[in-house]
Amino acid sequence: MDTLITQLLNYALFDKHISVHTASLSPETPCVADPSKRTIIINTNWHTKKELPLQIAHEIGHVLNEDEGVLYYSSTASHNSIEYTASETGIRVLVQLYFQNVNPDDANSNMFVTQLAIPSYMEQYTEDCIREFYQK
């Protein structure tokens, strides 16, 4: 998990030139993105640690999608089209990083979904992304 978080932060910083700030905030304080400033803030003290990779990827997604405004991660707002699209982008990033060194025969979408607490409404999209990743 820590390796994936490091990969995500490096991807944001070095590959996509996104400013990343980490802070140990209240366990209920969500991560945030300000796409206009190409900046994300990650709460390293989030109450459910296995959700952090998706949250980081989601915030990266806001910046890559060039969404407007300051946007906070919220699993309850995830059906909003901007939030859903940021999650889609984030899942594509996660799949790329997570599976980059995994043999197709060893790829396990159920483990990925469980380990990273991917919400159930994103499971089919996630499976499609994994399948597309290995078809390239």
PDB file of C-alpha atoms in Angstrom:
ATOM      1  CA  MET A   1       0.000   0.000   0.000  1.00  0.00           C
ATOM      2  CA  ASP A   2       2.781   2.452   0.918  1.00  0.00           C
ATOM      3  CA  THR A   3       4.588   1.628  -2.326  1.00  0.00           C
ATOM      4  CA  LEU A   4       1.461   2.417  -4.343  1.00  0.00           C
ATOM      5  CA  ILE A   5       0.981   5.700  -2.471  1.00  0.00           C
ATOM      6  CA  THR A   6       4.607   6.631  -3.194  1.00  0.00           C
ATOM      7  CA  GLN A   7       4.110   5.736  -6.867  1.00  0.00           C
ATOM      8  CA  LEU A   8       0.982   7.917  -7.016  1.00  0.00           C
ATOM      9  CA  LEU A   9       2.696  10.882  -5.400  1.00  0.00           C
ATOM     10  CA  ASN A  10       5.695  10.530  -7.728  1.00  0.00           C
ATOM     11  CA  TYR A  11       3.371  10.228 -10.730  1.00  0.00           C
ATOM     12  CA  ALA A  12       1.630  13.451  -9.704  1.00  0.00           C
ATOM     13  CA  LEU A  13       4.834  15.349  -8.938  1.00  0.00           C
ATOM     14  CA  PHE A  14       7.198  14.193 -11.650  1.00  0.00           C
ATOM     15  CA  ASP A  15       5.047  12.905 -14.498  1.00  0.00           C
ATOM     16  CA  LYS A  16       2.156  15.365 -14.313  1.00  0.00           C
ATOM     17  CA  HIS A  17       3.799  18.329 -12.544  1.00  0.00           C
ATOM     18  CA  ILE A  18       1.142  18.524  -9.851  1.00  0.00           C
ATOM     19  CA  SER A  19       2.066  20.156  -6.566  1.00  0.00           C
ATOM     20  CA  VAL A  20       1.411  17.676  -3.752  1.00  0.00           C
ATOM     21  CA  HIS A  21       1.061  18.611  -0.095  1.00  0.00           C
ATOM     22  CA  THR A  22       0.577  16.028   2.616  1.00  0.00           C
ATOM     23  CA  ALA A  23      -0.725  16.768   6.083  1.00  0.00           C
ATOM     24  CA  SER A  24      -1.880  14.792   9.084  1.00  0.00           C
ATOM     25  CA  LEU A  25      -5.310  16.343   9.578  1.00  0.00           C
ATOM     26  CA  SER A  26      -8.438  15.218  11.375  1.00  0.00           C
ATOM     27  CA  PRO A  27      -9.308  11.647  10.330  1.00  0.00           C
ATOM     28  CA  GLU A  28     -12.547  12.965   8.800  1.00  0.00           C
ATOM     29  CA  THR A  29     -10.964  15.773   6.744  1.00  0.00           C
ATOM     30  CA  PRO A  30     -11.094  14.828   3.055  1.00  0.00           C
ATOM     31  CA  CYS A  31      -8.355  15.262   0.502  1.00  0.00           C
ATOM     32  CA  VAL A  32      -8.712  18.266  -1.785  1.00  0.00           C
ATOM     33  CA  ALA A  33      -7.720  19.398  -5.271  1.00  0.00           C
ATOM     34  CA  ASP A  34      -7.342  22.856  -6.747  1.00  0.00           C
ATOM     35  CA  PRO A  35      -6.949  22.106 -10.462  1.00  0.00           C
ATOM     36  CA  SER A  36      -6.385  25.747 -11.429  1.00  0.00           C
ATOM     37  CA  LYS A  37      -3.251  25.730  -9.255  1.00  0.00           C
ATOM     38  CA  ARG A  38      -2.370  22.109 -10.174  1.00  0.00           C
ATOM     39  CA  THR A  39      -2.310  21.328  -6.457  1.00  0.00           C
ATOM     40  CA  ILE A  40      -3.610  18.511  -4.306  1.00  0.00           C
ATOM     41  CA  ILE A  41      -3.609  18.171  -0.523  1.00  0.00           C
ATOM     42  CA  ILE A  42      -3.594  14.667   0.908  1.00  0.00           C
ATOM     43  CA  ASN A  43      -4.722  13.909   4.455  1.00  0.00           C
ATOM     44  CA  THR A  44      -2.351  11.147   5.556  1.00  0.00           C
ATOM     45  CA  ASN A  45      -4.441  10.663   8.706  1.00  0.00           C
ATOM     46  CA  TRP A  46      -7.610   9.597   6.848  1.00  0.00           C
ATOM     47  CA  HIS A  47      -9.699   7.247   8.997  1.00  0.00           C
ATOM     48  CA  THR A  48      -9.680   4.384   6.471  1.00  0.00           C
ATOM     49  CA  LYS A  49      -6.098   3.909   5.270  1.00  0.00           C
ATOM     50  CA  LYS A  50      -6.904   1.531   2.427  1.00  0.00           C
ATOM     51  CA  GLU A  51      -8.996   4.305   0.804  1.00  0.00           C
ATOM     52  CA  LEU A  52      -5.983   6.636   0.485  1.00  0.00           C
ATOM     53  CA  PRO A  53      -4.706   5.416  -2.907  1.00  0.00           C
ATOM     54  CA  LEU A  54      -8.095   5.980  -4.537  1.00  0.00           C
ATOM     55  CA  GLN A  55      -8.438   9.364  -2.840  1.00  0.00           C
ATOM     56  CA  ILE A  56      -5.014  10.448  -4.095  1.00  0.00           C
ATOM     57  CA  ALA A  57      -5.760   9.153  -7.598  1.00  0.00           C
ATOM     58  CA  HIS A  58      -9.172  10.861  -7.501  1.00  0.00           C
ATOM     59  CA  GLU A  59      -7.599  14.227  -6.662  1.00  0.00           C
ATOM     60  CA  ILE A  60      -5.016  13.706  -9.424  1.00  0.00           C
ATOM     61  CA  GLY A  61      -8.007  13.010 -11.672  1.00  0.00           C
ATOM     62  CA  HIS A  62      -9.504  16.434 -10.904  1.00  0.00           C
ATOM     63  CA  VAL A  63      -6.271  18.127 -11.966  1.00  0.00           C
ATOM     64  CA  LEU A  64      -5.848  16.011 -15.109  1.00  0.00           C
ATOM     65  CA  ASN A  65      -9.498  16.626 -16.050  1.00  0.00           C
ATOM     66  CA  GLU A  66      -8.965  20.370 -15.482  1.00  0.00           C
ATOM     67  CA  ASP A  67     -12.084  20.565 -13.327  1.00  0.00           C
ATOM     68  CA  GLU A  68     -13.151  23.962 -12.044  1.00  0.00           C
ATOM     69  CA  GLY A  69     -13.155  25.035  -8.409  1.00  0.00           C
ATOM     70  CA  VAL A  70     -11.672  23.577  -5.244  1.00  0.00           C
ATOM     71  CA  LEU A  71     -12.877  20.003  -4.981  1.00  0.00           C
ATOM     72  CA  TYR A  72     -13.026  17.759  -1.917  1.00  0.00           C
ATOM     73  CA  TYR A  73     -13.126  13.972  -1.991  1.00  0.00           C
ATOM     74  CA  SER A  74     -16.450  12.642  -0.826  1.00  0.00           C
ATOM     75  CA  SER A  75     -17.731   9.137  -1.336  1.00  0.00           C
ATOM     76  CA  THR A  76     -21.293  10.434  -0.932  1.00  0.00           C
ATOM     77  CA  ALA A  77     -20.889  12.965  -3.758  1.00  0.00           C
ATOM     78  CA  SER A  78     -19.379  10.382  -6.049  1.00  0.00           C
ATOM     79  CA  HIS A  79     -22.405  10.100  -8.336  1.00  0.00           C
ATOM     80  CA  ASN A  80     -22.013  13.761  -9.330  1.00  0.00           C
ATOM     81  CA  SER A  81     -20.616  13.732 -12.871  1.00  0.00           C
ATOM     82  CA  ILE A  82     -17.479  15.761 -12.031  1.00  0.00           C
ATOM     83  CA  GLU A  83     -16.719  13.530  -9.053  1.00  0.00           C
ATOM     84  CA  TYR A  84     -17.489  10.341 -10.965  1.00  0.00           C
ATOM     85  CA  THR A  85     -15.264  11.390 -13.860  1.00  0.00           C
ATOM     86  CA  ALA A  86     -12.426  12.224 -11.440  1.00  0.00           C
ATOM     87  CA  SER A  87     -12.819   8.736  -9.970  1.00  0.00           C
ATOM     88  CA  GLU A  88     -12.737   7.200 -13.457  1.00  0.00           C
ATOM     89  CA  THR A  89      -9.511   9.050 -14.234  1.00  0.00           C
ATOM     90  CA  GLY A  90      -8.117   8.053 -10.841  1.00  0.00           C
ATOM     91  CA  ILE A  91      -8.919   4.394 -11.401  1.00  0.00           C
ATOM     92  CA  ARG A  92      -7.169   4.463 -14.783  1.00  0.00           C
ATOM     93  CA  VAL A  93      -4.076   5.889 -13.039  1.00  0.00           C
ATOM     94  CA  LEU A  94      -4.293   3.285 -10.257  1.00  0.00           C
ATOM     95  CA  VAL A  95      -4.656   0.412 -12.719  1.00  0.00           C
ATOM     96  CA  GLN A  96      -1.624   1.607 -14.689  1.00  0.00           C
ATOM     97  CA  LEU A  97       0.574   1.836 -11.590  1.00  0.00           C
ATOM     98  CA  TYR A  98      -0.736  -1.203  -9.720  1.00  0.00           C
ATOM     99  CA  PHE A  99      -0.584  -3.639 -12.631  1.00  0.00           C
ATOM    100  CA  GLN A 100       2.507  -2.339 -14.451  1.00  0.00           C
ATOM    101  CA  ASN A 101       4.644  -5.244 -13.249  1.00  0.00           C
ATOM    102  CA  VAL A 102       1.916  -7.863 -12.855  1.00  0.00           C
ATOM    103  CA  ASN A 103       1.741 -10.722 -15.336  1.00  0.00           C
ATOM    104  CA  PRO A 104      -1.732 -10.894 -16.964  1.00  0.00           C
ATOM    105  CA  ASP A 105      -2.193 -14.413 -15.580  1.00  0.00           C
ATOM    106  CA  ASP A 106      -1.650 -13.071 -12.063  1.00  0.00           C
ATOM    107  CA  ALA A 107      -3.907 -10.010 -12.369  1.00  0.00           C
ATOM    108  CA  ASN A 108      -6.740 -10.203  -9.847  1.00  0.00           C
ATOM    109  CA  SER A 109      -9.422  -7.537 -10.117  1.00  0.00           C
ATOM    110  CA  ASN A 110     -11.234  -8.728  -6.967  1.00  0.00           C
ATOM    111  CA  MET A 111      -8.082  -8.332  -4.886  1.00  0.00           C
ATOM    112  CA  PHE A 112      -7.479  -4.873  -6.395  1.00  0.00           C
ATOM    113  CA  VAL A 113     -11.041  -3.742  -5.611  1.00  0.00           C
ATOM    114  CA  THR A 114     -10.874  -5.112  -2.067  1.00  0.00           C
ATOM    115  CA  GLN A 115      -7.355  -3.894  -1.209  1.00  0.00           C
ATOM    116  CA  LEU A 116      -8.084  -0.357  -2.424  1.00  0.00           C
ATOM    117  CA  ALA A 117     -11.694  -0.109  -1.182  1.00  0.00           C
ATOM    118  CA  ILE A 118     -13.029   0.669  -4.657  1.00  0.00           C
ATOM    119  CA  PRO A 119     -16.744   1.520  -4.227  1.00  0.00           C
ATOM    120  CA  SER A 120     -19.149  -1.091  -5.565  1.00  0.00           C
ATOM    121  CA  TYR A 121     -20.615   1.318  -8.149  1.00  0.00           C
ATOM    122  CA  MET A 122     -17.102   1.600  -9.687  1.00  0.00           C
ATOM    123  CA  GLU A 123     -16.349  -2.145  -9.786  1.00  0.00           C
ATOM    124  CA  GLN A 124     -17.500  -2.789 -13.357  1.00  0.00           C
ATOM    125  CA  TYR A 125     -15.615   0.267 -14.620  1.00  0.00           C
ATOM    126  CA  THR A 126     -12.532  -0.946 -12.740  1.00  0.00           C
ATOM    127  CA  GLU A 127     -12.738  -4.414 -14.262  1.00  0.00           C
ATOM    128  CA  ASP A 128     -13.105  -2.853 -17.731  1.00  0.00           C
ATOM    129  CA  CYS A 129      -9.999  -0.690 -17.124  1.00  0.00           C
ATOM    130  CA  ILE A 130      -7.954  -3.693 -16.051  1.00  0.00           C
ATOM    131  CA  ARG A 131      -9.061  -5.652 -19.106  1.00  0.00           C
ATOM    132  CA  GLU A 132      -8.184  -2.687 -21.386  1.00  0.00           C
ATOM    133  CA  PHE A 133      -4.817  -2.296 -19.659  1.00  0.00           C
ATOM    134  CA  TYR A 134      -3.823  -5.830 -20.593  1.00  0.00           C
ATOM    135  CA  GLN A 135      -5.180  -5.567 -24.149  1.00  0.00           C
ATOM    136  CA  LYS A 136      -2.726  -2.788 -25.006  1.00  0.00           C
TER     137      LYS A 136
END
